Each structure stands twice: as C-alpha cells, then as structure tokens.
Amino acid sequence: MNTLDATSRPPRYFRSKRLKGGRPGYFFEPPTWARKQGCPVHAEALGQDFASAVERTESILLPAFDSWRSGGLTDMLPVLPVPGTFDWLVSVFRAHQRWRDIDHKTQRLYSQGLQLFANHELKDGSRVGSKQITDFTKAFVDAVYAKLLVVQYKDREGNAAKRERRRFANAAMTACRRAWFVGQRVQETMVPQVNPFSRMGLKSRAPGQPMRETPTASWDELAAFRKAAKRLGYHSIGTAALLSWEWLQREEHVFGAFEIAHYRPKERSNSVRIVHPKNNEEAWWPLFDDKGGPLFPELVAELDAIKGSVVSGLVFRRDHAHRKSSALIPWMTERKDLRYLRHVVKKIVIAAGLRHELSFTSFRHGGFTEGADSDLTDAELRAAGRHRSRQQLPTYAKRTRKQLIAAAKKRREERTRTALSSDSALASHDALVSGN
C-alpha cells in the first residue's frame, strides 16, 4: 500500500487523510483564497490509490488550476470535465501511462474515435460526453454506434444521401473500450466494472460486402517504380520501396523508425536492427550468409551510400532541400505525418505507368507474396515478418538467423527462376515468329 512518508514531497494542494478502518485516502484541495475568487477547479476525492491520485493531480488538476490562475497563459486544460462523465473518463485515459505507451499513429486514431463518440448529439440536445458513465448501458452504446455508422450528407445535386463509415466507427468503439478498461483500473469506485463497449460483435464490413484487399505489387512493378523514382530524383523512396519489399517493413516504420545507427553498427557490422515502434520490439537481420555471401546486394549497396552521407538520425530523408531548411529533412514530419510522402509515391506510380491503386504498402505485401511463392515454411515467414522482443532474442537469435538466411536465399532463387522462365518464354515466341 502506497502512503506518503516524511521524505516524499506531494504535489501542491494534495492531501492525505486517514479514513475509517485506518486506510489513507487522497484528496485535492485548492486553497481557500482560490475558492473565494471563483476557481472552477473544485476539491476532489482522489481515491485510495496513491500513484493514480498523484498522476491525476499532476496531469489534470494542477494544470487546470494553473491555467485559471494565469488567466489562460498556461492554457493546459481550460475546462475540467465533470467527474464521472464520459469526458472525464477520456481525460483519465489520456493522463495514464497506458496512453503514453501507445504509438503516435494509434494515439491520433484513438483521439479521433473518442471525440467522435463524445461529440455525438443526443435527442435532448446534449453530448454523449456530458453523460455520466454509470448511466451507460450496452443498449445505449449500441444505439450510438448505429448512429455513428452512417453519415448523412448531400450529393452534388443537393439530394440527401447516406454512406457508411464502418472502419471509423469500429475504431471509435475500440478506443472507448480501452478507455473504459484503463479508467476502471484507475478509478474502480467510479467506473463500473461491466464495460458496455466489450463484445459488441463489430463486423469489419457490411453483410454481403466483398473483402477489400490491399493491392499487391509484383517484382516487375517494384523495378518499374524504382526506375521512375530515380528518374524523378526521388532516390530515397526507391531505396525505401526495396527495403519494404525485402524486410517486410511497414511504411511508418521505414520512414519513422529506421535510423542510421541501426544499420551495420560497429558491434554488428554485418547486420541491421529492425525496430517495431508499436511495442518497442526489435530484430537483427543478417546481411550476409554464413559464407559471407550477400543476401541483399542491391539494397546493401544503396544503404551503404546513404550511410556515407548521413551522420545520424532517420535514414530516409527528402531528396530536395526544404524551403525552411538547407539540410535535407525526413519524409515523416514532426507530427508523424506521411501524407506528403504518399502524394509523391502516387506521383511516381503514375510516372511509371503502373496501376493507380498501388501504394507504398503494396510493396510490403508483394514481399510477403514472394515469400509464399518461394515455398517458405511457416517458421521462415514468421521469422521474416515478425519481431522478437529483447527478452526473447537470447532464446531465438540462432534459430531466427538461420531462418532469415534461408528465407532470403529462397526468395532470390524464386526471383531468378521467374526471370529465367519469362526470358525462355520470350525466346520461344521469337523463334516461332522467325520460323513463320
């Protein structure tokens, strides 16, 4: 049990009191002069969990108090949610360590989903976020979800129309479910144990709707894309596409997590460290087999050239100087945005004469497809597509290295067989034409 001791220094206006039974309870109590001046941050019982009480005081209550006292200059939380409301539950979630452990992209999706649900207007004109969570039922949540699932709008002719936003609505329910679970652990006396967002039976697509598959690129399409990228001066994107194909990396990982220090460091000069940002897992990929033969000759040559010119930081940077900086800046912005990159990728796809539906993700899917076509075993595919944590590396390092080498060799052999088969078919066609 956590209690304040003589050496600890509690936050401002944080009080500890003995409750019935001898257990300590924690309270936030603004000074009397502030209450007399109309401070909107009222005294609040913080429960009996010391860590949660301190976290709420420091993350929410004190910033709100300081914002009021400074006339909005600190501008942290100008309006404090009413305790027990859904808005309050969201604030508890966002102040918790679990929120900080979420990667930036998922945080953004969660924020959008929580806002979508909280800002939904009910029949009485109130927001869902203003309602007490103790009044939430499964039927209520299902009804709101049904409303969020369909968007009403006017088409170009001004006629009323509807469209479904199932993916966005499902993501909102996922965010709400997680917020409820976190809130229940932090404020178990205020958050009901039954989570109304659980087991909703969400469907990824409407009944009868075919499954939407991400377009998969072929090796020839990758080669055409890389050629067009170099012709247009986007060498970094061409190399990144090959990396995504070979190492099966997601777009946000390639441009937002792969750093110069990860590639052929002094202590492991024949390997590359692949980081998985979502859970901070990592995997070391061998660049050469046990006999010293290169596994990724084209990719290694291009990355070696980049390493020779970039001292530190992210590997992939824009190929042209930015108007605000003489130095080359990363493709991923400070806000973790890749929209400009996707615009350039689409520009390259069009210039290469490829299918317009192709995206950067298509090359990663193409790498997986090549692996399956190369008769890789399940273990080899898992070793190539998944990341081992630090705790697991000592156990799996030897086996994973062997599987990665075998997988890389099989894929290159399949690539060569496909090319030879195409050349043979073309030669037979030419001979037939000449004979006629």
Coordinates of C-alpha atoms in Angstrom, one line a residue:
M1 CA 0.0 0.0 0.0
N2 CA 1.4 3.4 -1.0
T3 CA 1.4 6.1 1.6
L4 CA 3.1 9.5 1.9
D5 CA 6.2 9.3 4.0
A6 CA 8.4 12.0 5.6
T7 CA 10.8 12.1 2.7
S8 CA 8.3 12.3 -0.2
R9 CA 7.1 15.6 -1.4
P10 CA 3.5 15.5 -2.5
P11 CA 2.1 17.8 -5.3
R12 CA 0.6 21.1 -4.4
Y13 CA -2.8 21.1 -2.7
F14 CA -2.5 17.3 -2.4
R15 CA -3.8 15.9 1.0
S16 CA -3.7 12.5 2.7
K17 CA -6.3 11.7 5.3
R18 CA -7.0 8.6 7.3
L19 CA -10.3 7.0 6.5
K20 CA -12.4 4.7 8.6
G21 CA -10.6 1.4 9.0
G22 CA -7.2 3.2 9.0
R23 CA -6.6 3.2 5.3
P24 CA -5.4 6.5 3.7
G25 CA -7.5 8.5 1.3
Y26 CA -6.2 11.2 -1.1
F27 CA -7.8 14.5 -1.9
F28 CA -7.1 17.6 -4.0
E29 CA -8.0 20.7 -2.0
P30 CA -7.4 24.1 -3.7
P31 CA -6.6 27.0 -1.3
T32 CA -9.4 29.0 0.3
W33 CA -8.4 32.2 -1.4
A34 CA -8.8 30.5 -4.8
R35 CA -12.3 29.1 -3.9
K36 CA -13.4 32.6 -2.8
Q37 CA -12.3 34.0 -6.1
G38 CA -14.4 31.5 -8.1
C39 CA -11.8 29.0 -9.1
P40 CA -13.6 26.4 -11.3
V41 CA -11.3 23.6 -10.1
H42 CA -13.1 22.2 -7.1
A43 CA -11.9 20.0 -4.2
E44 CA -12.0 16.4 -5.3
A45 CA -11.6 13.0 -3.7
L46 CA -8.9 11.0 -5.5
G47 CA -9.5 7.6 -4.1
Q48 CA -7.1 5.3 -2.2
D49 CA -4.5 4.5 -4.9
F50 CA -1.5 6.8 -4.3
A51 CA 0.0 6.6 -7.8
S52 CA -3.3 7.3 -9.5
A53 CA -4.1 10.1 -7.2
V54 CA -0.7 11.8 -7.7
E55 CA -0.9 11.2 -11.5
R56 CA -4.3 12.9 -11.7
T57 CA -3.3 15.8 -9.6
E58 CA -0.1 16.5 -11.6
S59 CA -1.5 15.7 -15.0
I60 CA -5.0 17.3 -14.8
L61 CA -5.9 19.2 -11.7
L62 CA -2.8 21.3 -11.2
P63 CA -2.5 22.3 -14.9
A64 CA -6.2 23.3 -14.8
F65 CA -5.7 25.3 -11.6
D66 CA -2.6 27.0 -13.1
S67 CA -4.5 27.8 -16.3
W68 CA -7.2 29.5 -14.2
R69 CA -4.6 31.4 -12.0
S70 CA -2.6 32.6 -15.0
G71 CA -5.6 33.8 -16.9
G72 CA -5.2 31.1 -19.6
L73 CA -1.5 31.7 -20.2
T74 CA -0.5 28.1 -19.3
D75 CA -3.6 27.0 -21.3
M76 CA -3.3 23.4 -20.4
L77 CA -6.9 22.4 -19.5
P78 CA -9.1 25.4 -19.5
V79 CA -12.3 23.4 -18.8
L80 CA -12.2 20.5 -16.4
P81 CA -14.6 17.6 -17.2
V82 CA -17.2 16.8 -14.7
P83 CA -16.1 13.8 -12.6
G84 CA -18.0 10.6 -13.7
T85 CA -18.8 11.8 -17.2
F86 CA -17.5 10.2 -20.4
D87 CA -15.4 13.3 -21.0
W88 CA -13.9 12.7 -17.6
L89 CA -13.2 9.1 -18.4
V90 CA -11.3 10.2 -21.6
S91 CA -9.2 12.6 -19.5
V92 CA -8.3 9.8 -17.1
F93 CA -7.3 7.6 -20.1
R94 CA -5.2 10.3 -21.7
A95 CA -3.4 11.1 -18.4
H96 CA -2.5 7.5 -17.7
Q97 CA 0.8 5.8 -18.6
R98 CA -1.1 3.4 -20.9
W99 CA -1.9 6.3 -23.2
R100 CA 1.8 7.4 -23.3
D101 CA 2.8 3.8 -24.2
I102 CA 0.6 3.9 -27.4
D103 CA 2.4 4.9 -30.6
H104 CA 1.6 8.3 -32.1
K105 CA -0.4 7.0 -35.0
T106 CA -2.7 4.9 -32.8
Q107 CA -3.0 7.9 -30.4
R108 CA -4.3 10.0 -33.2
L109 CA -6.8 7.4 -34.3
Y110 CA -7.9 6.9 -30.7
S111 CA -8.3 10.7 -30.2
Q112 CA -10.5 10.9 -33.3
G113 CA -12.6 8.0 -32.2
L114 CA -13.1 9.2 -28.7
Q115 CA -14.0 12.7 -30.0
L116 CA -16.5 11.2 -32.5
F117 CA -18.3 9.3 -29.8
A118 CA -18.2 12.1 -27.1
N119 CA -19.4 14.8 -29.5
H120 CA -22.4 12.8 -30.8
E121 CA -25.5 14.8 -30.1
L122 CA -28.5 13.0 -28.5
K123 CA -32.2 13.7 -28.9
D124 CA -32.3 16.0 -25.9
G125 CA -29.5 18.2 -27.5
S126 CA -26.8 17.1 -25.1
R127 CA -23.5 15.5 -25.9
V128 CA -22.7 11.9 -25.1
G129 CA -19.5 13.1 -23.4
S130 CA -21.5 15.0 -20.9
K131 CA -23.4 11.9 -19.7
Q132 CA -22.5 10.0 -16.5
I133 CA -20.9 6.7 -17.4
T134 CA -22.9 5.0 -14.6
D135 CA -25.9 5.5 -16.9
F136 CA -24.3 3.8 -19.9
T137 CA -25.8 0.5 -20.9
K138 CA -25.0 -1.9 -23.7
A139 CA -28.2 -0.9 -25.5
F140 CA -27.3 2.8 -25.3
V141 CA -23.8 2.2 -26.7
D142 CA -25.2 0.0 -29.5
A143 CA -27.7 2.7 -30.4
V144 CA -25.0 5.4 -30.6
Y145 CA -22.8 3.1 -32.6
A146 CA -25.6 2.6 -35.1
K147 CA -25.9 6.4 -35.5
L148 CA -22.1 6.8 -35.9
L149 CA -22.0 4.0 -38.5
V150 CA -23.9 6.0 -41.1
V151 CA -23.2 9.5 -42.3
Q152 CA -25.8 11.7 -43.9
Y153 CA -24.8 14.2 -46.4
K154 CA -25.9 16.0 -49.6
D155 CA -24.6 14.9 -53.0
R156 CA -23.7 17.3 -55.8
E157 CA -27.3 17.7 -56.9
G158 CA -28.3 18.6 -53.3
N159 CA -30.1 15.4 -52.6
A160 CA -29.9 13.7 -49.2
A161 CA -27.6 10.7 -49.3
K162 CA -26.0 8.3 -46.9
R163 CA -22.7 6.5 -46.7
E164 CA -21.2 4.0 -44.3
R165 CA -18.0 4.7 -42.3
R166 CA -17.7 1.3 -40.6
R167 CA -14.0 1.4 -40.2
F168 CA -14.0 4.7 -38.4
A169 CA -17.0 3.8 -36.2
N170 CA -15.3 0.5 -35.3
A171 CA -12.1 2.3 -34.4
A172 CA -14.1 4.6 -32.1
M173 CA -15.6 1.7 -30.2
T174 CA -12.2 0.1 -29.8
A175 CA -10.8 3.4 -28.3
C176 CA -13.8 3.7 -26.0
R177 CA -13.4 0.1 -24.8
R178 CA -9.8 0.6 -24.0
A179 CA -10.5 3.9 -22.2
W180 CA -13.1 2.2 -20.1
F181 CA -10.8 -0.6 -19.1
V182 CA -8.0 1.8 -18.1
G183 CA -10.4 4.1 -16.2
Q184 CA -11.8 1.1 -14.3
R185 CA -8.4 0.1 -13.1
V186 CA -7.5 3.7 -12.1
Q187 CA -10.9 4.7 -10.7
E188 CA -12.6 1.4 -9.8
T189 CA -15.0 3.1 -7.5
M190 CA -16.3 5.5 -10.2
V191 CA -16.1 3.4 -13.3
P192 CA -18.5 0.4 -13.5
Q193 CA -16.9 -3.0 -13.8
V194 CA -19.0 -4.0 -16.7
N195 CA -17.6 -2.5 -19.9
P196 CA -20.5 -1.7 -22.3
F197 CA -18.1 -1.4 -25.2
S198 CA -16.9 -5.1 -24.9
R199 CA -18.2 -7.9 -27.0
M200 CA -20.1 -5.7 -29.4
G201 CA -19.7 -8.1 -32.3
L202 CA -18.2 -5.5 -34.6
K203 CA -18.0 -6.5 -38.3
S204 CA -15.2 -5.3 -40.5
R205 CA -17.5 -5.0 -43.4
A206 CA -21.2 -4.8 -44.1
P207 CA -23.2 -8.0 -44.8
G208 CA -22.7 -9.1 -48.4
Q209 CA -19.8 -6.7 -49.0
P210 CA -16.7 -8.3 -50.5
M211 CA -13.5 -8.2 -48.6
R212 CA -11.3 -5.3 -49.6
E213 CA -7.7 -6.4 -50.3
T214 CA -4.7 -4.2 -50.4
P215 CA -3.3 -4.1 -54.0
T216 CA -0.1 -6.3 -54.1
A217 CA 2.8 -5.2 -56.3
S218 CA 4.9 -7.6 -58.4
W219 CA 8.7 -7.7 -58.6
D220 CA 8.5 -6.1 -62.1
E221 CA 6.2 -3.4 -60.7
L222 CA 8.7 -2.7 -57.9
A223 CA 11.5 -2.5 -60.5
A224 CA 9.5 -0.1 -62.7
F225 CA 8.6 2.1 -59.6
R226 CA 12.3 2.3 -58.5
K227 CA 13.4 3.2 -62.0
A228 CA 10.8 6.0 -62.2
A229 CA 11.7 7.2 -58.7
K230 CA 15.3 7.6 -59.7
R231 CA 14.4 9.3 -62.9
L232 CA 12.3 11.9 -61.0
G233 CA 15.0 12.4 -58.4
Y234 CA 13.4 10.5 -55.5
H235 CA 16.2 8.1 -54.9
S236 CA 15.4 7.7 -51.2
I237 CA 11.8 6.5 -52.0
G238 CA 13.2 4.0 -54.5
T239 CA 15.5 2.5 -51.9
A240 CA 12.8 2.6 -49.2
A241 CA 10.4 0.6 -51.5
L242 CA 13.1 -2.1 -52.0
L243 CA 13.7 -2.2 -48.2
S244 CA 9.9 -2.6 -47.5
W245 CA 9.8 -5.5 -50.0
E246 CA 12.9 -7.3 -48.7
W247 CA 12.4 -6.7 -45.0
L248 CA 8.6 -6.6 -44.9
Q249 CA 8.5 -3.3 -43.1
R250 CA 5.5 -1.0 -42.7
E251 CA 5.6 2.5 -44.2
E252 CA 5.6 4.3 -40.9
H253 CA 8.4 2.1 -39.6
V254 CA 10.6 2.6 -42.7
F255 CA 10.3 6.4 -42.6
G256 CA 9.8 7.0 -38.9
A257 CA 11.9 4.4 -37.0
F258 CA 14.8 3.2 -39.2
E259 CA 17.9 5.2 -38.1
I260 CA 21.5 5.3 -39.3
A261 CA 22.6 3.8 -36.0
H262 CA 20.5 0.7 -36.7
Y263 CA 22.4 -0.1 -40.0
R264 CA 25.6 -2.0 -39.7
P265 CA 26.8 -0.6 -36.3
K266 CA 30.4 -1.3 -35.3
E267 CA 29.4 -4.0 -32.9
R268 CA 27.3 -5.8 -35.6
S269 CA 28.7 -4.6 -38.9
N270 CA 27.1 -7.5 -40.9
S271 CA 23.5 -7.0 -39.5
V272 CA 20.7 -4.4 -39.4
R273 CA 18.5 -3.7 -36.5
I274 CA 14.8 -3.6 -37.3
V275 CA 12.6 -1.8 -34.7
H276 CA 8.9 -2.3 -34.3
P277 CA 7.7 1.1 -32.8
K278 CA 4.3 -0.2 -31.6
N279 CA 5.7 -2.3 -28.8
N280 CA 9.4 -1.4 -28.9
E281 CA 10.4 -4.9 -30.1
E282 CA 13.4 -5.4 -32.3
A283 CA 15.0 -8.0 -34.6
W284 CA 18.5 -8.2 -36.1
W285 CA 18.6 -9.1 -39.8
P286 CA 21.8 -10.7 -41.2
L287 CA 23.0 -9.0 -44.3
F288 CA 25.3 -11.9 -45.3
D289 CA 25.1 -15.7 -45.1
D290 CA 27.5 -17.9 -43.1
K291 CA 29.9 -18.0 -46.0
G292 CA 29.9 -14.2 -46.4
G293 CA 27.6 -14.1 -49.4
P294 CA 25.4 -11.0 -49.7
L295 CA 21.7 -11.7 -49.0
F296 CA 20.5 -8.2 -50.2
P297 CA 23.3 -7.0 -52.6
E298 CA 21.3 -4.2 -54.2
L299 CA 19.8 -2.9 -51.0
V300 CA 23.0 -3.0 -49.1
A301 CA 24.8 -1.1 -51.8
E302 CA 22.2 1.7 -51.7
L303 CA 22.1 1.8 -47.9
D304 CA 25.9 1.9 -47.7
A305 CA 25.8 5.0 -49.9
I306 CA 23.2 6.7 -47.7
K307 CA 25.2 5.8 -44.5
G308 CA 28.2 7.5 -46.0
S309 CA 26.4 10.8 -46.4
V310 CA 24.1 10.9 -43.4
V311 CA 25.7 11.0 -40.0
S312 CA 22.8 10.3 -37.6
G313 CA 19.0 10.3 -37.4
L314 CA 16.5 8.8 -39.7
V315 CA 17.8 7.1 -42.8
F316 CA 15.3 8.2 -45.3
R317 CA 15.1 12.0 -46.0
R318 CA 13.6 14.1 -48.7
D319 CA 15.8 14.3 -51.8
H320 CA 15.3 18.0 -52.3
A321 CA 16.0 20.9 -49.9
H322 CA 13.1 22.3 -48.0
R323 CA 12.2 25.9 -48.2
K324 CA 12.7 26.3 -44.4
S325 CA 15.9 24.3 -44.1
S326 CA 19.1 24.0 -46.1
A327 CA 19.5 20.5 -44.7
L328 CA 17.5 17.5 -46.0
I329 CA 14.6 16.8 -43.7
P330 CA 12.9 13.4 -43.0
W331 CA 9.9 12.4 -45.1
M332 CA 7.9 11.9 -41.8
T333 CA 7.0 15.3 -40.3
E334 CA 7.3 16.2 -36.6
R335 CA 3.6 15.4 -36.3
K336 CA 4.3 11.9 -37.6
D337 CA 2.5 12.7 -40.9
L338 CA 3.3 10.9 -44.1
R339 CA 0.7 12.5 -46.4
Y340 CA 3.3 14.3 -48.5
L341 CA 5.2 11.1 -49.0
R342 CA 2.1 9.3 -50.2
H343 CA 1.4 12.2 -52.6
V344 CA 5.0 11.7 -54.0
V345 CA 4.5 7.9 -54.2
K346 CA 1.3 8.3 -56.2
K347 CA 3.2 10.7 -58.5
I348 CA 5.9 8.1 -59.1
V349 CA 3.3 5.3 -59.6
I350 CA 1.7 7.4 -62.4
A351 CA 5.0 8.3 -63.9
A352 CA 6.0 4.6 -64.1
G353 CA 2.7 3.7 -65.8
L354 CA 1.6 1.4 -63.1
R355 CA -1.8 0.6 -61.7
H356 CA -3.1 3.7 -59.9
E357 CA -4.4 1.7 -56.9
L358 CA -0.8 0.7 -55.9
S359 CA 0.6 2.4 -52.8
F360 CA 3.8 2.1 -50.8
T361 CA 2.1 -0.7 -48.7
S362 CA 1.7 -2.7 -51.9
F363 CA 5.5 -3.4 -51.9
R364 CA 5.4 -4.9 -48.4
H365 CA 2.5 -7.1 -49.5
G366 CA 4.5 -8.1 -52.6
G367 CA 7.4 -9.2 -50.4
F368 CA 5.1 -11.4 -48.4
T369 CA 3.6 -12.9 -51.6
E370 CA 7.0 -13.6 -53.0
G371 CA 7.9 -15.4 -49.7
A372 CA 4.8 -17.6 -50.0
D373 CA 5.6 -18.3 -53.7
S374 CA 9.1 -19.3 -52.7
D375 CA 7.8 -22.1 -50.6
L376 CA 8.9 -20.6 -47.3
T377 CA 7.9 -22.6 -44.3
D378 CA 5.6 -21.0 -41.7
A379 CA 8.6 -20.6 -39.3
E380 CA 10.6 -18.8 -42.0
L381 CA 7.7 -16.5 -42.8
R382 CA 7.2 -15.7 -39.1
A383 CA 10.9 -15.0 -38.7
A384 CA 10.8 -12.7 -41.6
G385 CA 7.6 -10.9 -40.8
R386 CA 7.6 -10.7 -37.0
H387 CA 9.9 -9.0 -34.5
R388 CA 11.4 -10.7 -31.4
S389 CA 11.5 -8.7 -28.2
R390 CA 14.7 -8.1 -26.2
Q391 CA 13.8 -10.8 -23.7
Q392 CA 13.2 -13.4 -26.4
L393 CA 16.3 -12.6 -28.5
P394 CA 18.8 -14.7 -26.5
T395 CA 16.5 -17.7 -26.9
Y396 CA 15.6 -17.3 -30.6
A397 CA 18.7 -15.5 -32.1
K398 CA 20.4 -18.6 -33.5
R399 CA 17.2 -20.1 -34.9
T400 CA 15.9 -16.8 -36.3
R401 CA 19.2 -16.0 -38.1
K402 CA 19.2 -19.4 -39.8
Q403 CA 15.6 -19.0 -40.9
L404 CA 16.2 -15.4 -42.1
I405 CA 19.2 -16.6 -44.2
A406 CA 17.1 -19.5 -45.7
A407 CA 14.2 -17.2 -46.4
A408 CA 16.3 -14.6 -48.2
K409 CA 18.0 -17.3 -50.3
K410 CA 14.7 -19.0 -51.3
R411 CA 13.2 -15.6 -52.3
R412 CA 16.2 -14.7 -54.5
E413 CA 16.1 -18.2 -56.1
E414 CA 12.4 -17.8 -56.9
R415 CA 13.1 -14.4 -58.3
T416 CA 15.8 -15.8 -60.6
R417 CA 13.6 -18.7 -61.7
T418 CA 10.8 -16.3 -62.6
A419 CA 13.1 -14.2 -64.6
L420 CA 14.5 -17.2 -66.5
S421 CA 11.1 -18.5 -67.2
S422 CA 10.0 -15.2 -68.7
D423 CA 13.1 -15.0 -70.8
S424 CA 12.6 -18.6 -72.0
A425 CA 9.0 -17.9 -73.0
L426 CA 10.0 -14.8 -74.9
A427 CA 12.8 -16.6 -76.7
S428 CA 10.4 -19.4 -77.8
H429 CA 7.9 -16.8 -79.0
D430 CA 10.7 -15.0 -81.1
A431 CA 11.8 -18.3 -82.6
L432 CA 8.2 -19.2 -83.6
V433 CA 7.8 -15.8 -85.2
S434 CA 11.1 -16.1 -87.1
G435 CA 10.1 -19.6 -88.3
N436 CA 6.9 -18.3 -89.8

